[in-house]
PDB file of C-alpha atoms in Angstrom:
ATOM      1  CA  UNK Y  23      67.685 104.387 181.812  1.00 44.00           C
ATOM      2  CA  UNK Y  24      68.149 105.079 177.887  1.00 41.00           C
ATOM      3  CA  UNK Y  25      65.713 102.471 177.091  1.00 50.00           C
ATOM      4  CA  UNK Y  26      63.009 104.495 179.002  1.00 48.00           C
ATOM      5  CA  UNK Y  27      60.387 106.362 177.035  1.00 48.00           C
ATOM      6  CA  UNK Y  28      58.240 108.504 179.492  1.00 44.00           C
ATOM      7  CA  UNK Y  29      54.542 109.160 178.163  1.00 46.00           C
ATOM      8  CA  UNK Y  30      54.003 112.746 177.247  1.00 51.00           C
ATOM      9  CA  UNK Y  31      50.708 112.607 178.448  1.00 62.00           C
ATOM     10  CA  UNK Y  32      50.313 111.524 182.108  1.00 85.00           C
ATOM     11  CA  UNK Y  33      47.038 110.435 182.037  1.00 92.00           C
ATOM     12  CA  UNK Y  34      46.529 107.106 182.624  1.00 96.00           C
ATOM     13  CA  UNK Y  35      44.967 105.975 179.092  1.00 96.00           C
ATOM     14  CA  UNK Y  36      42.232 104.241 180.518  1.00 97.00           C
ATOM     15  CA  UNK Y  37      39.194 104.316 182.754  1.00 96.00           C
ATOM     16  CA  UNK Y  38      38.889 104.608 187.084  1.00 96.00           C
ATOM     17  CA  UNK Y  39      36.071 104.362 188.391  1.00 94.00           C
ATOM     18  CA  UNK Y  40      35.245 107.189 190.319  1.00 93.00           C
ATOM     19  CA  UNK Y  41      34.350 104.866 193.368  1.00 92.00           C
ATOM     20  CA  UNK Y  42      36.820 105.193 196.586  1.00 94.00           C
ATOM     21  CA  UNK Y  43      39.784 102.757 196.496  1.00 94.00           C
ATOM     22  CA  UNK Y  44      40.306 104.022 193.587  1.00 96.00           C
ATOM     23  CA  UNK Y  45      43.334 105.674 192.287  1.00 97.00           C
ATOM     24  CA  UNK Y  46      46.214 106.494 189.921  1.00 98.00           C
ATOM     25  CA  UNK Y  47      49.328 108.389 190.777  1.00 97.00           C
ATOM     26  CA  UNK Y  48      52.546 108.912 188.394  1.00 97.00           C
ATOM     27  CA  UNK Y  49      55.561 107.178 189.113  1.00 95.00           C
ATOM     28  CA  UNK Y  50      58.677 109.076 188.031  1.00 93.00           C
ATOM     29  CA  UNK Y  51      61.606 107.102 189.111  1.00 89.00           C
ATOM     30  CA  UNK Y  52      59.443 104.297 186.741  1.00 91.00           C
ATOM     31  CA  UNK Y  53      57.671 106.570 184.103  1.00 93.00           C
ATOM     32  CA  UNK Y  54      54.632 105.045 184.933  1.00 97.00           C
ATOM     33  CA  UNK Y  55      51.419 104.682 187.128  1.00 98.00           C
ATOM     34  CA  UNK Y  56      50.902 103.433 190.693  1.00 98.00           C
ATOM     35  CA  UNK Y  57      47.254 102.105 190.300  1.00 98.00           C
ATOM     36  CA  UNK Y  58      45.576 101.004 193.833  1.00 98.00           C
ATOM     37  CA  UNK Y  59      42.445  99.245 193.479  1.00 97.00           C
ATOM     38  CA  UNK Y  60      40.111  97.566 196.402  1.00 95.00           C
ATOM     39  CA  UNK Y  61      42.403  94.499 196.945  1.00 94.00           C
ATOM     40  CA  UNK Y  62      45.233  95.105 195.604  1.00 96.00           C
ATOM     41  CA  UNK Y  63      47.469  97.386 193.385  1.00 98.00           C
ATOM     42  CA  UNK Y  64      49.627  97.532 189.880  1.00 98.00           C
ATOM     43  CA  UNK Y  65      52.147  99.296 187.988  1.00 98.00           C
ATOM     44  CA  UNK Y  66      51.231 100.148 184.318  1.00 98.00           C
ATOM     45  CA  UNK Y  67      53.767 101.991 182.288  1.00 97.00           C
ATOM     46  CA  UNK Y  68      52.354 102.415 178.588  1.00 97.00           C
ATOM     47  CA  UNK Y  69      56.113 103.149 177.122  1.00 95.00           C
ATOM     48  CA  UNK Y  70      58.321 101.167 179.299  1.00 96.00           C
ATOM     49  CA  UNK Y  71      60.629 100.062 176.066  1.00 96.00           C
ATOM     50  CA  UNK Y  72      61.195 102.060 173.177  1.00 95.00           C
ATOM     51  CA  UNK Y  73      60.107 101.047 169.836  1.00 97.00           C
ATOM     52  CA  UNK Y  74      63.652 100.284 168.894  1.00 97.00           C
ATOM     53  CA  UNK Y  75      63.738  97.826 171.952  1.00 96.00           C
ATOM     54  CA  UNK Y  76      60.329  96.863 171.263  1.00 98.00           C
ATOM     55  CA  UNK Y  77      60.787  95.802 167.322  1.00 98.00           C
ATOM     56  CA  UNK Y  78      64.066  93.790 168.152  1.00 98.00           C
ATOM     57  CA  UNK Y  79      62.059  91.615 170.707  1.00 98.00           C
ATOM     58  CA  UNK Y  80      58.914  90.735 168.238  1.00 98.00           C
ATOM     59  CA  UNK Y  81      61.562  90.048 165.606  1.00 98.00           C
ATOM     60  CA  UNK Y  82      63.384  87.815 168.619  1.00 98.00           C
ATOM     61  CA  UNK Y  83      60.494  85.947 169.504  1.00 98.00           C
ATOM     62  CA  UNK Y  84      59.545  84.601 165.870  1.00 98.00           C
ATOM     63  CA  UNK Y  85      62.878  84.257 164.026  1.00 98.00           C
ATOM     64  CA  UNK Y  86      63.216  80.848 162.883  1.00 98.00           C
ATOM     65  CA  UNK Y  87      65.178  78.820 159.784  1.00 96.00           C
ATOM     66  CA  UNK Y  88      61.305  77.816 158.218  1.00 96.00           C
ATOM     67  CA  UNK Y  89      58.928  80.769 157.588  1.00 97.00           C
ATOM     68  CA  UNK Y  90      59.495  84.693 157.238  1.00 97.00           C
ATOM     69  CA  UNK Y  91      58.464  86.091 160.186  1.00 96.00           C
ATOM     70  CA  UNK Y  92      57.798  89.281 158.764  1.00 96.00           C
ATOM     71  CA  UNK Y  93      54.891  87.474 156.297  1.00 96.00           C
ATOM     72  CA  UNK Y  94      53.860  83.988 157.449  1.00 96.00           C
ATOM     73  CA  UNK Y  95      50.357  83.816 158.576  1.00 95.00           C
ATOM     74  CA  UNK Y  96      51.246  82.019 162.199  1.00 97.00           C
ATOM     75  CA  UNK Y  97      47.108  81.216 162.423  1.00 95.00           C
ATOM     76  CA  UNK Y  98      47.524  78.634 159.499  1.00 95.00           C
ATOM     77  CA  UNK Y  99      50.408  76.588 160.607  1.00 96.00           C
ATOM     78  CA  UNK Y 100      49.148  73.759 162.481  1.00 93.00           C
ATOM     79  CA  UNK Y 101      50.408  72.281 165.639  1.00 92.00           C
ATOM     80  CA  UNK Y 102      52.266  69.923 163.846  1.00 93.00           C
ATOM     81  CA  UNK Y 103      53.848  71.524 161.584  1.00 96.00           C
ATOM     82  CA  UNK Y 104      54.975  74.096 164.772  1.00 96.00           C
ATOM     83  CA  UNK Y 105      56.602  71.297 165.558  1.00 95.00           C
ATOM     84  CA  UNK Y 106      58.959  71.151 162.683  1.00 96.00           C
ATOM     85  CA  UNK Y 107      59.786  74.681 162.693  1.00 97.00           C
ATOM     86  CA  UNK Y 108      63.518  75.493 164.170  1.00 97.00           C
ATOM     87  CA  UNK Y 109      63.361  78.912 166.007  1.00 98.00           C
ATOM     88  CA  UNK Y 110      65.992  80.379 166.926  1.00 98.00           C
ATOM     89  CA  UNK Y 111      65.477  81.303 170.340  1.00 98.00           C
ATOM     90  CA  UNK Y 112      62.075  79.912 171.561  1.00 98.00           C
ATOM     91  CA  UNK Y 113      60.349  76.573 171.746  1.00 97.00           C
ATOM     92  CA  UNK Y 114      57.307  78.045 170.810  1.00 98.00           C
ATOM     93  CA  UNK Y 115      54.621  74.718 171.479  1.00 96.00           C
ATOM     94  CA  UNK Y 116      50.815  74.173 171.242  1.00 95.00           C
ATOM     95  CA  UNK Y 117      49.130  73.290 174.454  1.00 93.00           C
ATOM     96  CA  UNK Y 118      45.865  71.521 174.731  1.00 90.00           C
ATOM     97  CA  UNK Y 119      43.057  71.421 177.379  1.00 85.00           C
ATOM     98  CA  UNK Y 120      40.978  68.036 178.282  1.00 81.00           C
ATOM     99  CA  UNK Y 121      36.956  68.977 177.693  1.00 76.00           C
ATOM    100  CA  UNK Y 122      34.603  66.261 178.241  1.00 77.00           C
ATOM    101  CA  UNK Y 123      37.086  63.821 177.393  1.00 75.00           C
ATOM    102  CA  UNK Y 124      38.450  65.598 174.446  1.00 84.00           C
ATOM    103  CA  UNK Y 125      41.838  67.329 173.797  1.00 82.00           C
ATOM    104  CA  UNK Y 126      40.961  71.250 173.089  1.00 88.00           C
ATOM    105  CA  UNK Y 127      44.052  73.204 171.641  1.00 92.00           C
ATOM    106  CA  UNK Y 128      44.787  76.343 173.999  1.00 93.00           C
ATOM    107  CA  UNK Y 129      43.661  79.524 171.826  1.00 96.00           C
ATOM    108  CA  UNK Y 130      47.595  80.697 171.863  1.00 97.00           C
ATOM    109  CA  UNK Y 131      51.153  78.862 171.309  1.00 98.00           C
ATOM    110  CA  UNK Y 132      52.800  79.110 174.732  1.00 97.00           C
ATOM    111  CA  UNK Y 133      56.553  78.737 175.631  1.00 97.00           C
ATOM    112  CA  UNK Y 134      57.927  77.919 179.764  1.00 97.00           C
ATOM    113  CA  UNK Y 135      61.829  79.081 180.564  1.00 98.00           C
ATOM    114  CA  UNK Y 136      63.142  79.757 184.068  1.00 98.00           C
ATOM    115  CA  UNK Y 137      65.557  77.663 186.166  1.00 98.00           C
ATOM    116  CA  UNK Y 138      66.086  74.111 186.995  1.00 96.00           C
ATOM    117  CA  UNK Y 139      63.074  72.676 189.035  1.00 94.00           C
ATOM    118  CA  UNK Y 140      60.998  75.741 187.997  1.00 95.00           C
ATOM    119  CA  UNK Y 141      57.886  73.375 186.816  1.00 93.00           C
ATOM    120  CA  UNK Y 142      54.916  75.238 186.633  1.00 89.00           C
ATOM    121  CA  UNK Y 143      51.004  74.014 186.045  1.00 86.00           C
ATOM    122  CA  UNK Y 144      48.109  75.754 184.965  1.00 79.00           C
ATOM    123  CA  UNK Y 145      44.784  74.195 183.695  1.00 75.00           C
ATOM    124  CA  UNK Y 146      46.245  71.075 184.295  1.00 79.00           C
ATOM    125  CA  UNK Y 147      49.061  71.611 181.818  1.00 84.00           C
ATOM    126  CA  UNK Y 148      52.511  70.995 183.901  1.00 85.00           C
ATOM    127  CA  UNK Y 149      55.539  72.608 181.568  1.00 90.00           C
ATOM    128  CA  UNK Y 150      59.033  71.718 182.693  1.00 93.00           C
ATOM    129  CA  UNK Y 151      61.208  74.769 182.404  1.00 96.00           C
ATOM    130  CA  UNK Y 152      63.655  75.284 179.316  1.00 97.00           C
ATOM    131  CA  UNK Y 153      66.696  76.595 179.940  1.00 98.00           C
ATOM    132  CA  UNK Y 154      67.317  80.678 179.863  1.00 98.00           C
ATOM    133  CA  UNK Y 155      67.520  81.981 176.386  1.00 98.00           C
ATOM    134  CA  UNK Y 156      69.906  85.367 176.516  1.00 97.00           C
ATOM    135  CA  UNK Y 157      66.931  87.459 175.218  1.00 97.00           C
ATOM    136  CA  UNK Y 158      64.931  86.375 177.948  1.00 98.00           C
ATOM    137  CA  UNK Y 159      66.846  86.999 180.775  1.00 98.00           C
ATOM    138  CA  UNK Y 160      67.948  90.540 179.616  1.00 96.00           C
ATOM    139  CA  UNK Y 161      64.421  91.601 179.746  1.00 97.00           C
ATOM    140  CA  UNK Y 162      64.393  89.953 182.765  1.00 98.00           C
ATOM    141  CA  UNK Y 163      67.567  91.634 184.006  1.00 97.00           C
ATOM    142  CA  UNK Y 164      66.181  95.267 182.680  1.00 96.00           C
ATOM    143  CA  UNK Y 165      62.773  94.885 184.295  1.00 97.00           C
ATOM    144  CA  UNK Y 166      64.369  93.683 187.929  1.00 97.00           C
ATOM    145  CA  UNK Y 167      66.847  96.406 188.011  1.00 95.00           C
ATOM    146  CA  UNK Y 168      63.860  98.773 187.728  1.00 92.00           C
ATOM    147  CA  UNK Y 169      61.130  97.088 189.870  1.00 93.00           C
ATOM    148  CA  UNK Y 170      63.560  95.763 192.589  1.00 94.00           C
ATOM    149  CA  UNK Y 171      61.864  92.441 192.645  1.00 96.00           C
ATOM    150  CA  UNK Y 172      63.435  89.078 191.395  1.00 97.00           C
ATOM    151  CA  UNK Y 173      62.113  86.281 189.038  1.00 98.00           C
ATOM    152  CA  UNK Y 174      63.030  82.746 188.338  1.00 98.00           C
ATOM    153  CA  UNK Y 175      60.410  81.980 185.273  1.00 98.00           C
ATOM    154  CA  UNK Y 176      58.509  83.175 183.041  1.00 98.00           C
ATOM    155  CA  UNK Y 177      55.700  82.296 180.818  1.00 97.00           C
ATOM    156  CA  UNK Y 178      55.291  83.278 176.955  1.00 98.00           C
ATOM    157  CA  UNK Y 179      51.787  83.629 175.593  1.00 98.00           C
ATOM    158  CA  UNK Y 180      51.964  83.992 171.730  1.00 98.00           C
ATOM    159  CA  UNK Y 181      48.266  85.291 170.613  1.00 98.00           C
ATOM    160  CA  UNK Y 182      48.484  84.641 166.479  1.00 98.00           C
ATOM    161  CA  UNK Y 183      45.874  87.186 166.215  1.00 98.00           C
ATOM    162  CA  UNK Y 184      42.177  88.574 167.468  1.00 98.00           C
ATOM    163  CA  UNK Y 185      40.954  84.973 167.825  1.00 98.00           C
ATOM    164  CA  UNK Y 186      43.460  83.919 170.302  1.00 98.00           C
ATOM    165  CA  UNK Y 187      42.606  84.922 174.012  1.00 98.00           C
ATOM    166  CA  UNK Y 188      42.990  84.327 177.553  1.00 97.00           C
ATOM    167  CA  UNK Y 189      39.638  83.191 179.671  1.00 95.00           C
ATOM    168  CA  UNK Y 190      38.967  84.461 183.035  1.00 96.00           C
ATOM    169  CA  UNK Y 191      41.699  83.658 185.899  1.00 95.00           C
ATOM    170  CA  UNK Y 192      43.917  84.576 188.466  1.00 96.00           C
ATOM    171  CA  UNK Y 193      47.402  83.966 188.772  1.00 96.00           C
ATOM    172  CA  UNK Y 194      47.088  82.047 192.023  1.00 94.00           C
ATOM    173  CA  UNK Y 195      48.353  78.598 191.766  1.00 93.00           C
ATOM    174  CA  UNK Y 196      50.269  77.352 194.959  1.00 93.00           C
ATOM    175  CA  UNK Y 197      53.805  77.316 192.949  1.00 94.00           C
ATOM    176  CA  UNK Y 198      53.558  81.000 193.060  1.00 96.00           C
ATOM    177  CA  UNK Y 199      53.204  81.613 196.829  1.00 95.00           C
ATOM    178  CA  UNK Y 200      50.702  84.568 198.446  1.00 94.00           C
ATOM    179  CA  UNK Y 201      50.192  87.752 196.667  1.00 96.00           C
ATOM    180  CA  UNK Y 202      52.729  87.389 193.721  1.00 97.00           C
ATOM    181  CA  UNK Y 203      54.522  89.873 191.999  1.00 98.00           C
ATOM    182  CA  UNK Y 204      54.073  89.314 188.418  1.00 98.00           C
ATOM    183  CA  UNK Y 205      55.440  91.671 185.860  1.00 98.00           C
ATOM    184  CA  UNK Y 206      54.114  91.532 182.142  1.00 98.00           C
ATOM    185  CA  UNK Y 207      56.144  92.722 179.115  1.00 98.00           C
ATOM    186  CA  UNK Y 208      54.318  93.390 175.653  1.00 98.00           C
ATOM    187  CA  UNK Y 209      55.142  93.150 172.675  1.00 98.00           C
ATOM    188  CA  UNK Y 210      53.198  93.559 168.972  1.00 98.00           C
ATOM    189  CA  UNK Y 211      49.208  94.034 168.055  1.00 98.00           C
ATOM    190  CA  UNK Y 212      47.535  96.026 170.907  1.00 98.00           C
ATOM    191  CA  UNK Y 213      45.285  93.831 172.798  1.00 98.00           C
ATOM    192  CA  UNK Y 214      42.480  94.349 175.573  1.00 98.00           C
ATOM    193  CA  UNK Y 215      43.327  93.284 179.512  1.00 98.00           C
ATOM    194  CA  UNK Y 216      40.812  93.021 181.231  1.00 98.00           C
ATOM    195  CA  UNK Y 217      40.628  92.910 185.481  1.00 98.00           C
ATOM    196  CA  UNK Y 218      37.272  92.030 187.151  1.00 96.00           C
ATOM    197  CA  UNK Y 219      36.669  92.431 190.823  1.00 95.00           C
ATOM    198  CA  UNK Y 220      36.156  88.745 192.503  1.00 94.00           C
ATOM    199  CA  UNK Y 221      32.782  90.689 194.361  1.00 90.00           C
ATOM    200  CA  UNK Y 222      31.185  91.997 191.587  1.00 81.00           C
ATOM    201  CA  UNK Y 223      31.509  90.759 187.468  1.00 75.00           C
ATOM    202  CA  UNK Y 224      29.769  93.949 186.543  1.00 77.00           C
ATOM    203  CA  UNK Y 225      32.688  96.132 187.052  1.00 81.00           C
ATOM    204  CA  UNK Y 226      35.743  95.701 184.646  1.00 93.00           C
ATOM    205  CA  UNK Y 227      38.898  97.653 183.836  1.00 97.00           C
ATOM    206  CA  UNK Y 228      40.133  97.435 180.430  1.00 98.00           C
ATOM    207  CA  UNK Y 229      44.305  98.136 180.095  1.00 98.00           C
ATOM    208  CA  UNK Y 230      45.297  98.813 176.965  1.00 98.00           C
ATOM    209  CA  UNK Y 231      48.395  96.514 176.589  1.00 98.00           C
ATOM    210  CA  UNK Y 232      50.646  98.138 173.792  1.00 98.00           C
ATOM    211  CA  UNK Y 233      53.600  97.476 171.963  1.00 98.00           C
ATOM    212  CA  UNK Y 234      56.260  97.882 174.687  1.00 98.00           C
ATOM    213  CA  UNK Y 235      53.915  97.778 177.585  1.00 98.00           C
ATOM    214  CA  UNK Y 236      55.148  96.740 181.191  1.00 98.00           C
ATOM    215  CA  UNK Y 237      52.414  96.251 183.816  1.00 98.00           C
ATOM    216  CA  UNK Y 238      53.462  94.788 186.788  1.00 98.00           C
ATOM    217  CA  UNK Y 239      50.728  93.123 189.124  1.00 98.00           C
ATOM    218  CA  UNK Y 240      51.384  92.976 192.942  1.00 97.00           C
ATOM    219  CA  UNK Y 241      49.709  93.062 196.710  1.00 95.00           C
ATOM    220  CA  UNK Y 242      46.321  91.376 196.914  1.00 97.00           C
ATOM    221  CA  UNK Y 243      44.962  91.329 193.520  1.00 98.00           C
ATOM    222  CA  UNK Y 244      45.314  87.918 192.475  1.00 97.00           C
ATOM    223  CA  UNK Y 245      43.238  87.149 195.711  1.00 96.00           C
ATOM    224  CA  UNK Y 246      40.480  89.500 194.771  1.00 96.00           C
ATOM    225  CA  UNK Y 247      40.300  90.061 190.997  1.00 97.00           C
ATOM    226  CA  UNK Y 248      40.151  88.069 187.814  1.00 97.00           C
ATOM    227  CA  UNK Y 249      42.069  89.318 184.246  1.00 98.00           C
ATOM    228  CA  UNK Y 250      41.085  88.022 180.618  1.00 98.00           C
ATOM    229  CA  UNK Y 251      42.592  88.473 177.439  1.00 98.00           C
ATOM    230  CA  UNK Y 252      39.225  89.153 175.285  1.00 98.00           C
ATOM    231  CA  UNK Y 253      39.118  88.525 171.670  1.00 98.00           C
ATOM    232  CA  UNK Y 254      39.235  91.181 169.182  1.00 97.00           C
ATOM    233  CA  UNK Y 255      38.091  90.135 165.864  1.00 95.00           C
ATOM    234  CA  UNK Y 256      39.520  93.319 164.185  1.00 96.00           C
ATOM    235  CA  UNK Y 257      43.441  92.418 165.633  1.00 97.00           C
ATOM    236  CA  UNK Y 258      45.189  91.244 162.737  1.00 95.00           C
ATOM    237  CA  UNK Y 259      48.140  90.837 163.879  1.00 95.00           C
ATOM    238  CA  UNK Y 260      50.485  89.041 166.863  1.00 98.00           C
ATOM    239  CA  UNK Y 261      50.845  89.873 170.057  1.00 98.00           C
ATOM    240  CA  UNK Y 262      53.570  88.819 172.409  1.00 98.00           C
ATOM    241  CA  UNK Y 263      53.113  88.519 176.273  1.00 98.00           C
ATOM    242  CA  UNK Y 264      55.591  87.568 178.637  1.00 98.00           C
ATOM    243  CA  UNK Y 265      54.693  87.003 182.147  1.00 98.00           C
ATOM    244  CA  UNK Y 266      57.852  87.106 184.762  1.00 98.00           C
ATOM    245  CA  UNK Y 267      56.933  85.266 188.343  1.00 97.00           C
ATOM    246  CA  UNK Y 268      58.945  83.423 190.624  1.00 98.00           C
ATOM    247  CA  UNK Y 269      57.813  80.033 191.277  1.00 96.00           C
ATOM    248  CA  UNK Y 270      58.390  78.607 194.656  1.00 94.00           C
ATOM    249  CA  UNK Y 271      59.583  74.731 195.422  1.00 77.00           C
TER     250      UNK Y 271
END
């Protein structure tokens, strides 16, 4: 595909442990790596869109009729005055989380799209799905054509900066049915994933998620590992995730 950048280097840029069950092979039908891992398996390719591609979709996600995207410093508008901004293409919203009785903002601005009846609910948030925005489903389209596998959803993570992160999880909530494939498409400031083994905490594998990134999760691991979004006090700057899944009625 044109919009395919292959890696010069194939050498997965990060660390395997040496352990068996262990291993990374490249993929070149996908420019990318097969990764198996004890309990499961993913697909990381470093350079899946170009940085033509890659620009147009960080531009996508912030354009709005209020603020320059290119300047506005997203960690200072609060959640109500999110509210007021028009984007152009997505409903960008601040979540919160009930602690002890209080309402906690989520450390990111999230956004839910997908099809009719596609509700989805994570840490007790429920988000009803809005409807397709064209940008959306062409990455969408461009990701299934390579990866053969379908999605009706998909959830935007927005993280302003270094501050805003993703605690420990898996992606395992009933909606998504057994061992879901789950591909994630990056976009903006490099940020840290993180994937630690249900078994043993001790042991972590750090992705480096880049601008243009596709890593697609599948088999077992969301039965046997954990991921985390870390933060990075010296990330200045945004970083756009957007996690395709396929939620099941």
């Amino acid at each position: 595909m044109a919009d395919l950048l292959a890696p010069l280097n194939r050498t997965p840029p990060f660390a395997l442990p040496s352990a068996e069950g262990y291993s990374a092979a490249w993929n070149e039908q996908w420019n990318g790596f097969n990764v198996t891992v004890p309990g499961g398996s993913f697909f990381y390719a470093e350079h899946f869109f170009t940085q033509a591609w890659s620009d147009r979709t960080f531009a996508y996600l912030q354009e709005n009729d209020t603020l320059d995207w290119r300047t506005a410093n997203w960690r200072d508008v609060s959640a109500e005055a999110l509210e007021k901004i028009n984007f152009a293409n997505i409903r960008w919203k601040q979540d919160h989380l009930k602690l002890y009785g209080k309402a906690v903002p989520l450390p990111r601005l999230t956004a839910w799209y997908g099809d009719p009846g596609a509700a989805y609910t994570y840490s007790g948030i429920k988000s009803e799905p809005n409807p397709w925005a064209d940008g959306l489903l062409h990455l969408k389209q461009r990701i299934e054509a390579l990866i053969g596998s379908t999605f009706n959803s998909v959830l935007l993570n927005w993280y302003r900066d270094g501050r805003d992160s993703l605690s420990w999880h898996a992606d395992d909530e009933k909606e998504l049915g057994p061992d879901p494939v789950i591909a994630s498409a990056n976009f903006g400031a490099t940020r840290d994933f993180q994937l630690r083994r249900n078994d043993d905490h001790g042991e972590k594998l750090t992705l480096p998620l880049r601008h243009g990134t596709l890593l697609v999760m599948r088999g077992e691991l969301q039965r046997h590992w954990r991921h985390a979004v870390p933060k990075r006090a010296n990330v200045a700057g945004s970083r756009f995730n957007l996690t395709f899944r396929t939620i099941h009625g």
